[in-house]
CSV table of C-alpha atoms and ligand atoms in Angstrom, one decimal:
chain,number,residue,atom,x,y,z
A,1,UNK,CA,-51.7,-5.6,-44.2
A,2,UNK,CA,-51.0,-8.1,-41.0
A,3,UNK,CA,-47.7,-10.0,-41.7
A,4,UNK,CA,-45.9,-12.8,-40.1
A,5,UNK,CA,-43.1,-11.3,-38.2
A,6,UNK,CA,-40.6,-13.3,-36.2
A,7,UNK,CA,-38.0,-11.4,-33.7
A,8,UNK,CA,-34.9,-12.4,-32.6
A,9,UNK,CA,-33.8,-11.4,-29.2
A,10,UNK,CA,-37.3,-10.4,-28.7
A,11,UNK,CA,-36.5,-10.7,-24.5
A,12,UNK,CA,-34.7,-7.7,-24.7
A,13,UNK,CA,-34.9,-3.9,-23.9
A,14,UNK,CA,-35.8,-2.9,-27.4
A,15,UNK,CA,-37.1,-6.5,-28.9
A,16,UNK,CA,-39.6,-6.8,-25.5
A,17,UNK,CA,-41.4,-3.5,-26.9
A,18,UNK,CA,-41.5,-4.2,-31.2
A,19,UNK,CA,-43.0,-7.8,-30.0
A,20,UNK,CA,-46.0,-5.6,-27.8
A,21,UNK,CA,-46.2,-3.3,-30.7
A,22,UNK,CA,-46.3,-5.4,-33.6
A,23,UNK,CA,-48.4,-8.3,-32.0
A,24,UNK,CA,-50.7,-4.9,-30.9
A,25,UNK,CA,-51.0,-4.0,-34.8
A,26,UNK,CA,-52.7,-7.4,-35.5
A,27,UNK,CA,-49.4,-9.3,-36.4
A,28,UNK,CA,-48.7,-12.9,-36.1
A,29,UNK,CA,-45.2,-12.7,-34.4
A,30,UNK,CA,-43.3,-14.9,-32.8
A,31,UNK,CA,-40.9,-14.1,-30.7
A,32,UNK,CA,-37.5,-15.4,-29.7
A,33,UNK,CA,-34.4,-15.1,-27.4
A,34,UNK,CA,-31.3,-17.5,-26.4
A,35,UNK,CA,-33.0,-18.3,-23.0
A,36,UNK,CA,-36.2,-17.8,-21.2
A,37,UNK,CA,-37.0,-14.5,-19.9
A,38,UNK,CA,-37.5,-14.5,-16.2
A,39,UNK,CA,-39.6,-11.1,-15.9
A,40,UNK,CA,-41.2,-11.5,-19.6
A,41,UNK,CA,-44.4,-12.6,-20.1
A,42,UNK,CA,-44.8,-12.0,-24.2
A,43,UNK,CA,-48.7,-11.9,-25.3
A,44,UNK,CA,-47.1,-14.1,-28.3
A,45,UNK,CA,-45.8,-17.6,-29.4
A,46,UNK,CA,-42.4,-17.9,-27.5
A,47,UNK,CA,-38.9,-20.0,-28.5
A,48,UNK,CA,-35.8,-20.4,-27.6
A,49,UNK,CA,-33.4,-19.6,-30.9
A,50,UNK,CA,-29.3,-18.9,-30.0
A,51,UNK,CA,-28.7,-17.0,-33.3
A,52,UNK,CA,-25.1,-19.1,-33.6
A,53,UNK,CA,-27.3,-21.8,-33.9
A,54,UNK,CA,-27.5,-22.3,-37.6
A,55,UNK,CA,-29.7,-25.4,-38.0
A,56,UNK,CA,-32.1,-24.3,-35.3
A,57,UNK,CA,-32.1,-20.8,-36.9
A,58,UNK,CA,-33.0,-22.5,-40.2
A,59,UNK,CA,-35.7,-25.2,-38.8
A,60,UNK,CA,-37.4,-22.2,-37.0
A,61,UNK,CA,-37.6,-19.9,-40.2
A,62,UNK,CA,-38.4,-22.2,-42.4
A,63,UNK,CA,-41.7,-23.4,-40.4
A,64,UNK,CA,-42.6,-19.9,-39.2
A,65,UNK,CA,-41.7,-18.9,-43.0
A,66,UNK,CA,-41.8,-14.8,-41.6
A,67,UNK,CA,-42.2,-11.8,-44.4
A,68,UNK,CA,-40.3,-9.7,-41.9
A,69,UNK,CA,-37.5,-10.6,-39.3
A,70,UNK,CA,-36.5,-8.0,-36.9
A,71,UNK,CA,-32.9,-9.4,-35.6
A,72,UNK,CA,-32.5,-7.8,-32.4
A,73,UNK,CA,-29.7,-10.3,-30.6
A,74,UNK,CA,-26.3,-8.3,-30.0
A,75,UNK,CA,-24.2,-7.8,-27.3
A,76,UNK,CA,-23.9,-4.1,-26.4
A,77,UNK,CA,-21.1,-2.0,-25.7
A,78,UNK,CA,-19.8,-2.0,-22.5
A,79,UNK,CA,-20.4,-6.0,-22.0
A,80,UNK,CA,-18.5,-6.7,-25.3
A,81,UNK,CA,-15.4,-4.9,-24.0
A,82,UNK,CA,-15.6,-7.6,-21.3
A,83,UNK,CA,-15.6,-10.2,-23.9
A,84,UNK,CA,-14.3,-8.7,-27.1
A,85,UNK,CA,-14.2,-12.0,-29.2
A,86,UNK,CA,-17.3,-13.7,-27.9
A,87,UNK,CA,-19.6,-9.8,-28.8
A,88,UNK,CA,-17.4,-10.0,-32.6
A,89,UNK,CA,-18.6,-14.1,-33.3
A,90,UNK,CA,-22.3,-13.2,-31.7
A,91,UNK,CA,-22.8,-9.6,-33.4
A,92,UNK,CA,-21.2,-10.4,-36.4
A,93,UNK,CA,-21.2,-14.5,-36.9
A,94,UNK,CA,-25.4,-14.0,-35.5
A,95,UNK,CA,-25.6,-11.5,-38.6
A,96,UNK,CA,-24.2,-13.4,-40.9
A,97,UNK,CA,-26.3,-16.2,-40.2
A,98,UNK,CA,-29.5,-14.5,-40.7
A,99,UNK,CA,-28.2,-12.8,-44.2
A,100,UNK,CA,-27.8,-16.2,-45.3
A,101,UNK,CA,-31.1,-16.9,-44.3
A,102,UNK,CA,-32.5,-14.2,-45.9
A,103,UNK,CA,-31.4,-15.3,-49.2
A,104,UNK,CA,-32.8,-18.3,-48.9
A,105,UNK,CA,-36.3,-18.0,-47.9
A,106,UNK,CA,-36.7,-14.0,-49.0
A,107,UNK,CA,-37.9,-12.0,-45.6
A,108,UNK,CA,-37.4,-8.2,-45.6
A,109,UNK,CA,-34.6,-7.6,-42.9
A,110,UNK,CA,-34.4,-4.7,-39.8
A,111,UNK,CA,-31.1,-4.8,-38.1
A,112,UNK,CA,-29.9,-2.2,-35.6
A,113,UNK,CA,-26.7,-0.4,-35.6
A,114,UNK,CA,-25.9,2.4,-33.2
A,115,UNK,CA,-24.1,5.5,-32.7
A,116,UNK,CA,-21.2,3.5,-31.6
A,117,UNK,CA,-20.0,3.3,-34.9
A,118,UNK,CA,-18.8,6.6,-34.7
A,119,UNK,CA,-15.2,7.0,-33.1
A,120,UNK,CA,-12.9,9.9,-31.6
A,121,UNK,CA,-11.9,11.2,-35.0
A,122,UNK,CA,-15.8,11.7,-35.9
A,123,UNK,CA,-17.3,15.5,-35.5
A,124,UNK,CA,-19.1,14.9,-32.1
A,125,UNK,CA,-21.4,18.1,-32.5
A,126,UNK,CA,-24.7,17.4,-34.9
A,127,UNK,CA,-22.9,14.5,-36.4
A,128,UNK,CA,-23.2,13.6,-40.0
A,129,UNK,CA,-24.9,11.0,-41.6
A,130,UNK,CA,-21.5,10.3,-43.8
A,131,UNK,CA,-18.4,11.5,-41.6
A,132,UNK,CA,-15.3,9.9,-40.6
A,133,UNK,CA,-15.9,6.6,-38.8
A,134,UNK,CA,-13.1,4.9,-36.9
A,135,UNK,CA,-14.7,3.4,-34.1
A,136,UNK,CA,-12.2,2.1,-31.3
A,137,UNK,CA,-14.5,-0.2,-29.6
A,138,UNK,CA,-15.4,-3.9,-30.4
A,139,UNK,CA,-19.0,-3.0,-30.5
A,140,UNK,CA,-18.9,0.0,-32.6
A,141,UNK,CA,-16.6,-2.0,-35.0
A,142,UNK,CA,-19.1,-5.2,-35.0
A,143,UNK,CA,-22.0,-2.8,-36.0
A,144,UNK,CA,-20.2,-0.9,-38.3
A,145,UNK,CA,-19.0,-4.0,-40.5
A,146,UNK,CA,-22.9,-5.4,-40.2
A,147,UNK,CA,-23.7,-2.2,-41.8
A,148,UNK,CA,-21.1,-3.3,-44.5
A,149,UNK,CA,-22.3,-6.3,-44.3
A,150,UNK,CA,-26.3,-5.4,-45.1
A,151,UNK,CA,-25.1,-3.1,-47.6
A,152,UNK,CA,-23.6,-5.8,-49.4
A,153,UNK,CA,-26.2,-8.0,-49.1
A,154,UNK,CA,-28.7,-5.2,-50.7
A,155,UNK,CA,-26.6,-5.0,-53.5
A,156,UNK,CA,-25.1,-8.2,-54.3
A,157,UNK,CA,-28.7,-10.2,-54.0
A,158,UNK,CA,-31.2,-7.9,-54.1
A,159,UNK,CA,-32.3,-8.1,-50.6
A,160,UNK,CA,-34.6,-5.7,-48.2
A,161,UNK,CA,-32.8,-4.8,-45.6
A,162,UNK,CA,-33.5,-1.4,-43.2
A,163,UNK,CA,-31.1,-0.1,-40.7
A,164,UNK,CA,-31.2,2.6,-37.7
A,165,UNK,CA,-28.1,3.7,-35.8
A,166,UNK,CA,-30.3,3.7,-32.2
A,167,UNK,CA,-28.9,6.1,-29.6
A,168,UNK,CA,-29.2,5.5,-25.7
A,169,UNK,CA,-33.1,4.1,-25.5
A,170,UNK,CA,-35.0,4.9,-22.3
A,171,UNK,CA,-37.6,3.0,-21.3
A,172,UNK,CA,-39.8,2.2,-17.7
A,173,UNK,CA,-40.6,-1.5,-19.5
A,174,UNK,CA,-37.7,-3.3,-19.6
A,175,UNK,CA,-34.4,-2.6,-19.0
A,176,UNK,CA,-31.3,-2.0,-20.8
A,177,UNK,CA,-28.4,-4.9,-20.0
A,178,UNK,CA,-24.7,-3.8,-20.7
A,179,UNK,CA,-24.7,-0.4,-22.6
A,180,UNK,CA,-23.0,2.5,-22.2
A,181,UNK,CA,-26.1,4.6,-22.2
A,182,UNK,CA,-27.9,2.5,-19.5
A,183,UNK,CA,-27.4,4.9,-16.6
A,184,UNK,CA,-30.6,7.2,-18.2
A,185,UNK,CA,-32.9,4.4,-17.1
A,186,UNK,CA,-31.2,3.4,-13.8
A,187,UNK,CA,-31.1,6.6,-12.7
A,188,UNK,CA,-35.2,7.1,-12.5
A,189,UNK,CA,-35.3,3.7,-10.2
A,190,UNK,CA,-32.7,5.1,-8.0
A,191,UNK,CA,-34.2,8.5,-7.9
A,192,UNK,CA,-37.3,6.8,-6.7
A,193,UNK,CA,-36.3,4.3,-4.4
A,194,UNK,CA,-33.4,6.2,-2.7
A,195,UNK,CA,-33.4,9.5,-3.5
A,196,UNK,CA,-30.0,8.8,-4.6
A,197,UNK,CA,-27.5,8.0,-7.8
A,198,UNK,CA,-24.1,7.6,-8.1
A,199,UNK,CA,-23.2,7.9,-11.9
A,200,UNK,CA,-21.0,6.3,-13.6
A,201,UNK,CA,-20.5,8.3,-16.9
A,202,UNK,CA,-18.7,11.8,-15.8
A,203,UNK,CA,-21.7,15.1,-15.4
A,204,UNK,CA,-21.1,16.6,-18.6
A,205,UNK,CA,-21.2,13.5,-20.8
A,206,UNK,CA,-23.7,14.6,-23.5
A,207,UNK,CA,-25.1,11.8,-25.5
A,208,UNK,CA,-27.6,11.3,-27.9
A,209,UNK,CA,-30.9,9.5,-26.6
A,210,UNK,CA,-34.4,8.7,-27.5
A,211,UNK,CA,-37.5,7.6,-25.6
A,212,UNK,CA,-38.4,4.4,-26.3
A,213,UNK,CA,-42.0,4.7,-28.2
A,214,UNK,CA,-40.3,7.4,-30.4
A,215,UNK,CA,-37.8,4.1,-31.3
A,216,UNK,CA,-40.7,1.4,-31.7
A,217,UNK,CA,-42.6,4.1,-33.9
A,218,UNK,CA,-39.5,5.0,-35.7
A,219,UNK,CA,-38.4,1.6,-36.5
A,220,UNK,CA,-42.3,0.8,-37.8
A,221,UNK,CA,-42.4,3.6,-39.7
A,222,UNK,CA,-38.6,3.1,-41.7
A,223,UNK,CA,-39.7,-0.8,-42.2
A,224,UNK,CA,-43.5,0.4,-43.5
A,225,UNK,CA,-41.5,3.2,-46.0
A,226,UNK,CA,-41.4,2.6,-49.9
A,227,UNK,CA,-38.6,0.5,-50.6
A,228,UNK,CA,-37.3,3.0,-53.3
A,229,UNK,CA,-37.4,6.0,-50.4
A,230,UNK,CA,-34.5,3.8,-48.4
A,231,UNK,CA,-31.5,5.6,-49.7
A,232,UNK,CA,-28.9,4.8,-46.4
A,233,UNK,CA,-27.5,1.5,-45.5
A,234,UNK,CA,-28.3,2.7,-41.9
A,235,UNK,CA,-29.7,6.0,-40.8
A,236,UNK,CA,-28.5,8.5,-38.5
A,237,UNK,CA,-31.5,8.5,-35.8
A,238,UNK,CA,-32.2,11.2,-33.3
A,239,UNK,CA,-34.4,12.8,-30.7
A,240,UNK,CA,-32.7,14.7,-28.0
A,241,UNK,CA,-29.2,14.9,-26.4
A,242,UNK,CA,-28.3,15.4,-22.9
A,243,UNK,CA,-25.5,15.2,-19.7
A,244,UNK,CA,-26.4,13.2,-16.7
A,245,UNK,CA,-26.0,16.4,-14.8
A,246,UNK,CA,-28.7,18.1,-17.3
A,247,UNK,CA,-31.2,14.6,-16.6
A,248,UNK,CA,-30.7,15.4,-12.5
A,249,UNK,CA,-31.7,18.8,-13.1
A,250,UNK,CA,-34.8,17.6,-14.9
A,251,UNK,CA,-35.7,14.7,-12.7
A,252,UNK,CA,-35.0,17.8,-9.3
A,253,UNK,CA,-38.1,19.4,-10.9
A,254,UNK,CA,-40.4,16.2,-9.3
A,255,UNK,CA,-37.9,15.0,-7.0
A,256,UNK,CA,-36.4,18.5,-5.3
A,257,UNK,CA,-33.8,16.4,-2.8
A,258,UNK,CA,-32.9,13.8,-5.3
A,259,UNK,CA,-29.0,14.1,-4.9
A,260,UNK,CA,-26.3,12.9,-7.8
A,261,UNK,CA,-22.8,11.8,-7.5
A,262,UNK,CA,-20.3,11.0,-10.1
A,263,UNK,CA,-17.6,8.2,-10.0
A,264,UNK,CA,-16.6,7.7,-13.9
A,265,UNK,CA,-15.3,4.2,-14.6
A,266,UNK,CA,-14.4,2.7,-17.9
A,267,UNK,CA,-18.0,3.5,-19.5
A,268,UNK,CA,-17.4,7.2,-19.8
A,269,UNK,CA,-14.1,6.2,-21.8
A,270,UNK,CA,-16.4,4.6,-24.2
A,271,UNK,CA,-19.1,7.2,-24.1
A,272,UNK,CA,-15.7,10.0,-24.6
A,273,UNK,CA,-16.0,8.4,-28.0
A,274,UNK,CA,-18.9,8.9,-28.8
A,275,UNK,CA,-21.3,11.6,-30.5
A,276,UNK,CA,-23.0,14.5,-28.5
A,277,UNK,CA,-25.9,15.0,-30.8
A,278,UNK,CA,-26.4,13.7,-34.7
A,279,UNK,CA,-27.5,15.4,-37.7
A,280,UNK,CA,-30.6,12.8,-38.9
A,281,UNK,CA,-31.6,14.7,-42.0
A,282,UNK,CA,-31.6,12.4,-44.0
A,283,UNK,CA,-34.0,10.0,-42.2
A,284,UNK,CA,-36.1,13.1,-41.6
A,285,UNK,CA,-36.2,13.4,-45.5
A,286,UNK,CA,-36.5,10.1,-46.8
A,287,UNK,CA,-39.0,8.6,-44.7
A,288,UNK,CA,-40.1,11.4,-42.9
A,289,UNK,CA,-38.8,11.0,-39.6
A,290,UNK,CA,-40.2,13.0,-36.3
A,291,UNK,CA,-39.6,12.2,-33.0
A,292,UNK,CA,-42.2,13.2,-30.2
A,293,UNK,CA,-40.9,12.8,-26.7
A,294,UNK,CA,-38.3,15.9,-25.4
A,295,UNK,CA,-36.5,15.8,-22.3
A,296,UNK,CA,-39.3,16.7,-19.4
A,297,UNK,CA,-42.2,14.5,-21.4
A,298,UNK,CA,-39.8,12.0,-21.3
A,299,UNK,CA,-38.9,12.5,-17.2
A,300,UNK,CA,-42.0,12.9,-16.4
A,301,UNK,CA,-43.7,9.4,-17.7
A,302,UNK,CA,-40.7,7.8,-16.3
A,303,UNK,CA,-41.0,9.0,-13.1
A,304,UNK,CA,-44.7,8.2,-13.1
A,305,UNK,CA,-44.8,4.8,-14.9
A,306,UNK,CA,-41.9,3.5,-12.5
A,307,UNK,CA,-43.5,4.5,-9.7
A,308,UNK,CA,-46.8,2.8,-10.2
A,309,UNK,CA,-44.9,-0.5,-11.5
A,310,UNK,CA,-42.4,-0.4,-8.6
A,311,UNK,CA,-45.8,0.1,-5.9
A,312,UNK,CA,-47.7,-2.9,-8.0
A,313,UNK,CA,-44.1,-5.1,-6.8
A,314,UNK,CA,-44.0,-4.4,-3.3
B,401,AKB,C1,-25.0,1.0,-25.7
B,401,AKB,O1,-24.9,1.8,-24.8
B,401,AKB,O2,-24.2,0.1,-25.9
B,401,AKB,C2,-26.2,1.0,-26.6
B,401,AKB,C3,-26.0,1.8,-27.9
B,401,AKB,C4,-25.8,3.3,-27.9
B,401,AKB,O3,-25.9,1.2,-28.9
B,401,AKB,N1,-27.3,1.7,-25.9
């Protein structure tokens, strides 16, 4: 069944791909960010919508009238330690906004959390779906209260709303802006172009990440599920887990004198805090989960997909 499906920071690393798929599945979507996209051409209807902009949210949902909404708008982590109360009103004020929407005119609701919303006092090995979360970052603490938030929603009114806690997403489409976990994509375009890379998390910071189709599908899939399978606010979500110096090693294999350096700066502070690989059970369970993409598929189309869309710029 094709559905009207509107996104919300749609000019993003993770909204630029649902748009492609969705739109690809015979959709009607329409997508939407806070300004125009300079490198974005979207195969879709386009507008601008600032998510803190409650009558322009409103005007746009209530003509679009969308069965699904995929709010994607959020300021990740390492940019919302820059501007701590500005990431709080636009990941959590944005939120709010839309749940209030959602009440109103019905749409089923996909939000993203993160692994952020784990903290230093969480078990950092195969990390549980229900642990200890004390998250120390303004980021991790906005996406944890939106997962209060959706669960409260849910319950209170009755509302559909899914929820994935994304690890570090690598893509060659679009890249990441302001994470912690972004170095895992900048790294191929360095490796490429200069042979070089000077990291900026330390060598043996192990995180949990995910190539991106295994995200799009993932995210598809948990918003196609039965409603009555959806037993998690937000589910733990993983594929594969690995250091920047355990990525080198993998990208030497194509690239034998690609060199890396490490100068840590206040990213591998954050990333300290963070889970080295989760326990996803649960999503594996309920909605049947499987990711695809290990660590050398994942290198290699990279590798390859950069290099043809870095030759097709020149
Ligand atoms: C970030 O690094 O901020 C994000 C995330 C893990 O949520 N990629």
């Amino acid at each position: 069944m094709t559905q009207r499906i509107l996104i919300l920071g749609a000019a993003g690393q993770i909204g630029t791909e649902l748009v492609e798929s969705l739109h690809g599945q015979g959709n009607t979507v329409l997508a939407t960010d806070i300004k125009q996209p300079s490198d974005v051409n979207f195969p879709t209807d386009y507008e601008i919508v600032d998510v803190l902009d409650r009558d322009r949210l409103h005007s746009v949902i209530a003509k679009f009238k969308p069965d699904v909404v995929y709010h994607m708008a959020a300021i990740l982590s390492a940019t919302a330690e820059k501007i701590p109360l500005k990431a709080w009103e636009i990941n959590m004020q944005g939120l709010i906004n839309v749940l209030e929407l959602a009440r109103k005119f019905e749409f089923k609701l996909f939000w993203p959390s993160s692994i952020a919303i784990f903290g230093p006092t969480t078990p950092k090995d195969n990390t549980p779906q229900h642990t200890i979360v004390e998250p120390l970052t303004i980021y991790g603490i906005s996406k944890y209260a939106g997962e209060r938030f959706i669960d409260y929603y849910k319950h209170r009114y009755g509302l559909d709303i899914r929820s994935l806690r994304y690890p570090g997403l690598i893509s060659w489409k679009a890249m990441p802006g302001g994470g912690t976990t972004d170095y895992a994509v900048e790294i191929f375009y360095e490796a490429i172009k200069n042979k070089r890379y000077v990291c900026y998390l330390s060598s043996d910071r192990t995180l949990p990440m995910m190539y991106m189709d295994d995200a799009i599908r993932g995210t598809i899939e948990l918003m196609n599920a039965p409603k009555d399978s959806m037993k998690e606010a937000s589910y733990n979500f993983a594929a594969i887990s690995f250091s920047p110096e355990e990525l080198s090693q993998e990208i030497k294999k194509h690239i034998p004198d690609f060199e890396i350096t490490y100068d840590p700066d206040e990213r591998d502070e954050l990333a300290a805090q963070w889970p080295r690989s989760i326990d996803d059970s649960a999503a594996r369970k309920d909605w049947n989960w499987q990711h695809r993409y290990d660590l050398s598929k994942l290198v290699e189309i990279m590798l390859s997909q950069i290099a043809k869309k870095l030759e097709k710029s020149t």
